[in-house]
Coordinates of C-alpha atoms in Angstrom, one line a residue:
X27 CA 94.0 120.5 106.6
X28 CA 92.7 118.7 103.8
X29 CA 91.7 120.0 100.8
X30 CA 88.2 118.8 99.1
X31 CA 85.5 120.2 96.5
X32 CA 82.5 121.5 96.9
X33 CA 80.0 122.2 93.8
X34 CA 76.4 122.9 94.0
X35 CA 76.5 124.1 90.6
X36 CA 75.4 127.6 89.3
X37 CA 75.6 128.5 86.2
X38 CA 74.5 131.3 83.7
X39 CA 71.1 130.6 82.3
X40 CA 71.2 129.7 78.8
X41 CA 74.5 128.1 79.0
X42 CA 74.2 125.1 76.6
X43 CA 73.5 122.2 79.1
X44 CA 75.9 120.1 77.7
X45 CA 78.6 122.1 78.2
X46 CA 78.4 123.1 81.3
X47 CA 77.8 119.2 82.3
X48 CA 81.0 118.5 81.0
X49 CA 82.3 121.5 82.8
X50 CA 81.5 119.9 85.5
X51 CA 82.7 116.7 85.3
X52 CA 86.4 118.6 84.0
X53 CA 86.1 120.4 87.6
X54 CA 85.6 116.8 89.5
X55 CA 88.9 114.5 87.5
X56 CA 91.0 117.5 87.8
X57 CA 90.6 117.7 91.3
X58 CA 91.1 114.1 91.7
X59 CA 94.3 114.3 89.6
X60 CA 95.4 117.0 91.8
X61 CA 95.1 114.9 94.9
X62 CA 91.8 116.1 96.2
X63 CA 90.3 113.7 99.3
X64 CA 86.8 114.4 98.7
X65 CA 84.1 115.9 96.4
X66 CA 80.3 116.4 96.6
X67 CA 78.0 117.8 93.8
X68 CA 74.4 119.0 94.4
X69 CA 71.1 118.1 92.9
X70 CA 67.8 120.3 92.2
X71 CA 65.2 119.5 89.8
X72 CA 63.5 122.6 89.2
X73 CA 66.5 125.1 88.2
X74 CA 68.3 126.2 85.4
X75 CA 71.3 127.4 87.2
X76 CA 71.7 124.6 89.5
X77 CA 70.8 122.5 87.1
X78 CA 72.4 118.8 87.9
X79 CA 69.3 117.0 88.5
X80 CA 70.5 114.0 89.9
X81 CA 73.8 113.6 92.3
X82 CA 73.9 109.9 91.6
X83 CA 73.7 109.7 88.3
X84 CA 76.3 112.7 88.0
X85 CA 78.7 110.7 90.5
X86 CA 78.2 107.3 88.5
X87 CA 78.8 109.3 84.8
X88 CA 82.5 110.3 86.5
X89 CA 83.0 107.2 88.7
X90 CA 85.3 104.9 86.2
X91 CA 87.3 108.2 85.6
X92 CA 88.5 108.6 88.7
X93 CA 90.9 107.1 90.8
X94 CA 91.3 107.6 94.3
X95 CA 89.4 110.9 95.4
X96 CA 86.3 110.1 97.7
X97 CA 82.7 111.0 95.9
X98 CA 79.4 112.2 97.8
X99 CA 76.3 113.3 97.2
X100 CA 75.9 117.0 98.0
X101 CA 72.8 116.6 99.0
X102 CA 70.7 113.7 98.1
X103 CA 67.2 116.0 99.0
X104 CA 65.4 113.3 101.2
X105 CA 61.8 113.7 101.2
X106 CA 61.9 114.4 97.1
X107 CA 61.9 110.9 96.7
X108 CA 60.9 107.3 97.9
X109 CA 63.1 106.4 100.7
X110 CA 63.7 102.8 99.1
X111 CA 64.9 104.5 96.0
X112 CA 67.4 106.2 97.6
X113 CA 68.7 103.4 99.5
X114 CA 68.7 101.2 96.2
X115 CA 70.6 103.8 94.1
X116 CA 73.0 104.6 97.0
X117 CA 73.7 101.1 97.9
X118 CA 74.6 100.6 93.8
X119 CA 76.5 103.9 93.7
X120 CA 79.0 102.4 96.5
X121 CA 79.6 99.3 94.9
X122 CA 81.0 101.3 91.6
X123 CA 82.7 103.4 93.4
X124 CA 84.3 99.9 95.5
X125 CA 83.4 102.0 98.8
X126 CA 84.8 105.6 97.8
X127 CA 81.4 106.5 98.4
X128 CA 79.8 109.8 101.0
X129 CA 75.9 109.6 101.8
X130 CA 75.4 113.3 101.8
X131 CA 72.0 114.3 102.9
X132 CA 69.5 117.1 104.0
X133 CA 66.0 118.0 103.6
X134 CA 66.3 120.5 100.7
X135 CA 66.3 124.2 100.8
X136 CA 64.7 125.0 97.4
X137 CA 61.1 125.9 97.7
X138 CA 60.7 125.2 94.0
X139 CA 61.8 121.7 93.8
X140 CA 59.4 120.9 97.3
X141 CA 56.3 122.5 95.5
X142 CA 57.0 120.3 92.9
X143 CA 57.1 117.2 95.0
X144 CA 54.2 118.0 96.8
X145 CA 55.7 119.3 100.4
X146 CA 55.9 122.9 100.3
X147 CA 53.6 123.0 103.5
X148 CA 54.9 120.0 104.7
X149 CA 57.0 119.4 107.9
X150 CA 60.2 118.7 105.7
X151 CA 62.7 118.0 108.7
X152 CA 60.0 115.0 109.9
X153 CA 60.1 114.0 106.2
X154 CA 64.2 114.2 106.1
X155 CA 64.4 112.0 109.8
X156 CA 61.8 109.9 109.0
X157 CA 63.2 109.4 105.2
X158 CA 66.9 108.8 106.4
X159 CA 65.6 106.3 109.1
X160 CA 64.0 104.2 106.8
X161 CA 67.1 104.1 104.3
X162 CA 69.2 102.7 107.5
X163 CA 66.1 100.2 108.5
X164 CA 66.6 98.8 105.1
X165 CA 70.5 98.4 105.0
X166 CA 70.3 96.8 108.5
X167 CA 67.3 94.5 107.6
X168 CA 66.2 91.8 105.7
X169 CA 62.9 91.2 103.7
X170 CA 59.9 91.6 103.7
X171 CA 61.4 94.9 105.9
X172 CA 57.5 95.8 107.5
X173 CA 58.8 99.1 108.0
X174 CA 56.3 102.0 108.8
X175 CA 56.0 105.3 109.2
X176 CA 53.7 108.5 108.6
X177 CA 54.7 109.6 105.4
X178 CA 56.6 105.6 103.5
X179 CA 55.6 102.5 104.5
X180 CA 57.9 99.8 102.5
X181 CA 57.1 96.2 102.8
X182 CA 57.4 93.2 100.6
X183 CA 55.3 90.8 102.3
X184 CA 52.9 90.3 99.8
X185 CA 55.6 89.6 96.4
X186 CA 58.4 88.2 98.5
X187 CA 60.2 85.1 96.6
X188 CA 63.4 84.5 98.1
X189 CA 64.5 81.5 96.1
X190 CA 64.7 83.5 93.2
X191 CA 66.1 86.7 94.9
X192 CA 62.8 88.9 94.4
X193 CA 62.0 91.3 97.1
X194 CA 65.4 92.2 98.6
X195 CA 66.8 96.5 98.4
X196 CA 70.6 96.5 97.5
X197 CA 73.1 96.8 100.7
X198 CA 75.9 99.3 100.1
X199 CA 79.5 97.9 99.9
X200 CA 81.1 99.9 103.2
X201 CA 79.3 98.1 106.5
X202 CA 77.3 99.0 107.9
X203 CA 76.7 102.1 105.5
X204 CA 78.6 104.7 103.8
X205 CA 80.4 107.6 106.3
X206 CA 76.9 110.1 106.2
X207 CA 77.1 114.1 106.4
X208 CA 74.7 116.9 106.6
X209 CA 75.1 120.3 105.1
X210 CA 74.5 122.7 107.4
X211 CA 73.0 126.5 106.5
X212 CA 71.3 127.8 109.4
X213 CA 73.1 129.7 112.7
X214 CA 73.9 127.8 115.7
X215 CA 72.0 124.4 113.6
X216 CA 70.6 121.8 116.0
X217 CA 71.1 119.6 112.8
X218 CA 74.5 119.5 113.5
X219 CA 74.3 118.2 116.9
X220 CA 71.6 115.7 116.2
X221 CA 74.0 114.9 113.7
X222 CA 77.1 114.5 115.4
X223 CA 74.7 112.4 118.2
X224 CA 74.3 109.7 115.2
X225 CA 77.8 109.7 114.2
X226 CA 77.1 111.5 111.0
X227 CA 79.2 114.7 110.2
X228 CA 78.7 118.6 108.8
X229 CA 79.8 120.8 106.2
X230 CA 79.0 124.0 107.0
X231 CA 77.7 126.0 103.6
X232 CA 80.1 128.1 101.9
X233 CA 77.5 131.3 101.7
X234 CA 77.1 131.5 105.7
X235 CA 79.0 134.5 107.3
X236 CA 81.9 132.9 109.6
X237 CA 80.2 134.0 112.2
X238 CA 77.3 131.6 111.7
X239 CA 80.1 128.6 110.7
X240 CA 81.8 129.2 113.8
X241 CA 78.4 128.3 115.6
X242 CA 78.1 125.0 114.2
X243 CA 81.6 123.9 115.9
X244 CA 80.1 124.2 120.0
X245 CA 76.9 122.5 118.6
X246 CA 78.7 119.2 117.1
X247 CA 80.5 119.1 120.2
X248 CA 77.5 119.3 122.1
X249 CA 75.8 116.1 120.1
X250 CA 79.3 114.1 120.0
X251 CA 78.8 114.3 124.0
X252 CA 75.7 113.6 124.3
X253 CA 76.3 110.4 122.4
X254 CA 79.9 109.7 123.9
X255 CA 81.5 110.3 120.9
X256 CA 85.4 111.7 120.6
X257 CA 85.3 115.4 119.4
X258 CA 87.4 115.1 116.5
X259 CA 87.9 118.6 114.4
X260 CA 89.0 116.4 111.4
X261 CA 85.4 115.9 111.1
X262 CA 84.2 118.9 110.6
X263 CA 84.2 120.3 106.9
X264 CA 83.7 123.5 105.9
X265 CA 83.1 124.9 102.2
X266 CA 84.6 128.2 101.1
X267 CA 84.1 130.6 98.1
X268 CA 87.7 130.9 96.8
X269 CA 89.2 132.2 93.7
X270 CA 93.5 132.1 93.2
X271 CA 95.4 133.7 90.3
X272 CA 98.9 134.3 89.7
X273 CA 98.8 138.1 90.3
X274 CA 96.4 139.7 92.0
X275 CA 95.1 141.9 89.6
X276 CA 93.6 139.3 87.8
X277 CA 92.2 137.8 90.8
X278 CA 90.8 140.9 91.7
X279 CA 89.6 141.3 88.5
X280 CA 88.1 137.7 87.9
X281 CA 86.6 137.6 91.7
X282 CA 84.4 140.7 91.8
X283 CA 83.6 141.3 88.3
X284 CA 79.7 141.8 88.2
X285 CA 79.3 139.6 84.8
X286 CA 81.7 137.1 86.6
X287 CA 81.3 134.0 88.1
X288 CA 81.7 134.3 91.7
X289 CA 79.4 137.3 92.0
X290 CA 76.6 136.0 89.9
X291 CA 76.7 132.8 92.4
X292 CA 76.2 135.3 95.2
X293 CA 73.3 136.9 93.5
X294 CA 71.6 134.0 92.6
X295 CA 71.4 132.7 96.4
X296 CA 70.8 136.2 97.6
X297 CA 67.3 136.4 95.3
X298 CA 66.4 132.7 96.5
X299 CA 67.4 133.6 100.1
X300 CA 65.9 136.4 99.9
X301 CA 62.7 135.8 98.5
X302 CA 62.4 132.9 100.4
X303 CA 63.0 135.0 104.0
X304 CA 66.5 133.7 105.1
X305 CA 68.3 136.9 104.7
X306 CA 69.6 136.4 108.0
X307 CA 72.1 133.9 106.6
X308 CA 74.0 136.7 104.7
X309 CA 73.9 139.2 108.3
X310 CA 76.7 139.6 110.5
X311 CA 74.8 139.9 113.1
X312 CA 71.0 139.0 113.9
X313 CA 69.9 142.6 114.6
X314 CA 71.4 143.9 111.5
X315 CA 68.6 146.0 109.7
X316 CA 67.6 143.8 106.1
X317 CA 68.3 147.1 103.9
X318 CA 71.9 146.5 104.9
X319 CA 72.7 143.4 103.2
X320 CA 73.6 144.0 100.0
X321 CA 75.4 141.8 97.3
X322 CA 78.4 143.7 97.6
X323 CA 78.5 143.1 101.4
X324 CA 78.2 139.6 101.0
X325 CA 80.8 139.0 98.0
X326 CA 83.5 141.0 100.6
X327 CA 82.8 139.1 103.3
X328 CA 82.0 136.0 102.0
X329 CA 84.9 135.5 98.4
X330 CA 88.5 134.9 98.8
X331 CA 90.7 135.9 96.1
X332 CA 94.2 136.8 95.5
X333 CA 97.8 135.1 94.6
X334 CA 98.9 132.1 97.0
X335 CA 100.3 133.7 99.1
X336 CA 97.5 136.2 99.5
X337 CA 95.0 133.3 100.0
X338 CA 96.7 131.4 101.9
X339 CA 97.2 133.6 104.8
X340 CA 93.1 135.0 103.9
X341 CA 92.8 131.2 104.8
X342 CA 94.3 131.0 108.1
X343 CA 93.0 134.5 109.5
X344 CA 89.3 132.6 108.7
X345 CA 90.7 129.5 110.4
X346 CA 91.6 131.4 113.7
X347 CA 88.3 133.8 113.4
X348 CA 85.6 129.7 113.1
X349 CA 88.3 127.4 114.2
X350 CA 89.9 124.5 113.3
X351 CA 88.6 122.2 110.6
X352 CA 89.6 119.2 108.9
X353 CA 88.5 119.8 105.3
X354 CA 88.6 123.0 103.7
X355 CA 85.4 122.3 100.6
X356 CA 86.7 124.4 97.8
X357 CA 83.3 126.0 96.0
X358 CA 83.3 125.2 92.4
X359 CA 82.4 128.1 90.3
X360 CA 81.2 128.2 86.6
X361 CA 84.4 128.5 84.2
X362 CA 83.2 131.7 82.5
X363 CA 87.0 131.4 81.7
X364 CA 88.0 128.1 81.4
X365 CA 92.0 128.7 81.9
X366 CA 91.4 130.8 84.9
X367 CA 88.9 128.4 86.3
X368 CA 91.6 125.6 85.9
X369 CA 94.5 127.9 87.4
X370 CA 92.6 128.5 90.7
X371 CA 92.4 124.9 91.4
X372 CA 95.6 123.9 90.3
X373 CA 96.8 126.9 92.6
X374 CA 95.4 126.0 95.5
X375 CA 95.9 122.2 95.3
X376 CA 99.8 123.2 94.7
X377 CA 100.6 126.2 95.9
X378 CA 98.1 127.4 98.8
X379 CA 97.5 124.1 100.8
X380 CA 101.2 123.5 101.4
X381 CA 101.3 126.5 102.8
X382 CA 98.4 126.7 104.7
X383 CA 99.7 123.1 106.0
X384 CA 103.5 124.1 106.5
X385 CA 101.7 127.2 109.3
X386 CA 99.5 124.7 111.1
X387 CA 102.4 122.4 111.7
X388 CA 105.0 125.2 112.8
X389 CA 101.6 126.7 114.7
X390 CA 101.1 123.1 116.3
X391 CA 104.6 122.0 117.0
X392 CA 105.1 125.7 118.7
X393 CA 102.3 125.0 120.9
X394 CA 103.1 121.6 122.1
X395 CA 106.8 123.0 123.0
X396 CA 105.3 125.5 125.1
X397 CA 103.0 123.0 127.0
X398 CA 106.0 120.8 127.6
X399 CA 108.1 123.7 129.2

């Protein structure tokens, strides 16, 4: 299992932007010094919690201070914007990154930022296929493109001068585009298998009860065979809410504290979710009355917290209840206490994934013995 981070962010309002900026960027070189493969960082417009606005100028800010760890958007919000811009700005983002670059994308799931951009009532999925289409028109074509649709139309027919290189959109550096995935929040997600159809791959969101993530594993199978594709576990990553300390008193202490981190996340997305009718994400089951889910249900079932050890084997009990998975997306948290914050991280790059790694193997190699008697 590999070991990746995930960050949307939330953090306290009236945090001193700046700060918690450079928060995040602290979060994203430490987990590349700690040997990280992957990290994604989200992007709204209209909040003050999540408040990175743009995932590619984030990823571009940190790109020269990294060294090896793979970048990706976490989600690049398709119809917000001009499908040319986004293939533009991606397509520049690769080159800096010389090809460490992940196109992560979806159709956005705060309300706020779509009223802002004019598609509250809109058909946002159409938006998202048609928006994503257009982007890979444009890497696999050449001016003056004459690409239509019902919501973009991009052409440069009119302007076109090729002598002096006006009129061409930027190509990204990895051929014929950056690896693509798609975050997936909802129960048994038809995303994921119209997905997995195109060769694109999920994450499934850290604040969905395992028995929604473990739905998302039939249904990538199911678009991987539809489209003859090897079913590959590797692909599939999956983000997690977890918090490690050296004892577990202070874990315990850090992870459920109601002024802490990890439970003001989990109220944040409850109100939007909420509000916004998609309790059912935080159910265990789809019958389960509303007036049961309550923030203190969803921060035990949905935080892991502990020493190493204790994580560790939390880890592969969740493993064996959704399956196997390639990536594990650690959740980045706001560092209400910086050291702490660090510790966790350092933790779980050092001391939980090698054993979380050393039971697979033992697991795997036990297995294979047993087939071969």
């Amino acid at each position: 299992m590999n070991l990746g981070f995930f960050t949307m962010p939330v953090h306290p309002l009236g945090k001193d932007w700046k700060l918690s900026l450079r928060e995040d960027r602290e979060a994203f070189l430490l987990a590349d010094e700690l040997g990280f493969t992957e990290a994604y960082v989200g992007e709204h417009i209209t909040d003050q919690a999540e408040n990175i606005t743009s995932s590619i100028a984030f990823i571009a800010w940190i790109a020269a201070a990294t060294k090896q760890i793979r970048l990706g958007t976490g989600t690049i919000n398709m119809p917000n914007t001009h499908p040319a811009i986004v293939a533009a700005g991606v397509a520049m983002l690769d080159h800096i990154l010389d090809g460490r670059l992940i196109f992560g994308i979806s159709p956005g799931g705060l309300l706020s930022d779509a009223e802002l951009f004019g598609n509250l009532e809109a058909d946002r999925n159409a938006m998202f296929l048609e928006s994503i289409n257009q982007v890979l028109a444009i890497w696999a074509g050449d001016p003056p493109y004459h690409i239509e649709g019902k919501y973009w139309n991009i052409s440069v027919d009119k302007t076109l001068m090729m002598d002096i290189g006006q009129g061409p959109i930027a190509k990204p550096l990895q051929q014929p585009h950056p690896p693509i995935v798609v975050t997936a929040v909802a129960p048994f997600s038809k995303g994921v298998t119209e997905a997995a159809a195109r060769g694109w791959d999920p994450i499934s969101a850290n604040f969905l009860m395992p028995a929604w993530v473990k739905s998302h594993w039939p249904k990538y199978v199911e678009g991987c065979e539809r489209a003859g594709r090897t079913v590959d576990p590797s692909n599939w990553r999956v983000a997690k809410s977890v918090f490690v300390a050296k004892d577990a008193a202070t874990a315990k202490a850090y992870a459920t504290d109601p002024d802490g981190p990890y439970v003001y996340y989990y109220h944040s997305l409850f109100t939007k979710l909420k509000r916004s009718g998609r309790i059912e994400l935080f159910k265990t089951r789809r019958d389960q009355p509303d007036d049961e889910v309550t923030l203190e249900t969803i921060c035990d079932k949905l935080i892991i917290y502990g020493t190493p050890e204790s994580v560790a084997d939390q880890m592969l009990a969740f493993q064996d209840e959704v399956g196997t998975f390639g990536t594990l997306l650690y959740a980045g948290k706001d560092w209400k206490d910086r050291e702490l914050g660090r510790q966790s991280m350092i933790l779980m790059a050092e001391k939980v994934m090698p054993r979380i790694n050393a039971c697979v193997s033992t697991a795997a190699n036990a297995a294979r013995s047993s087939a071969a008697s």
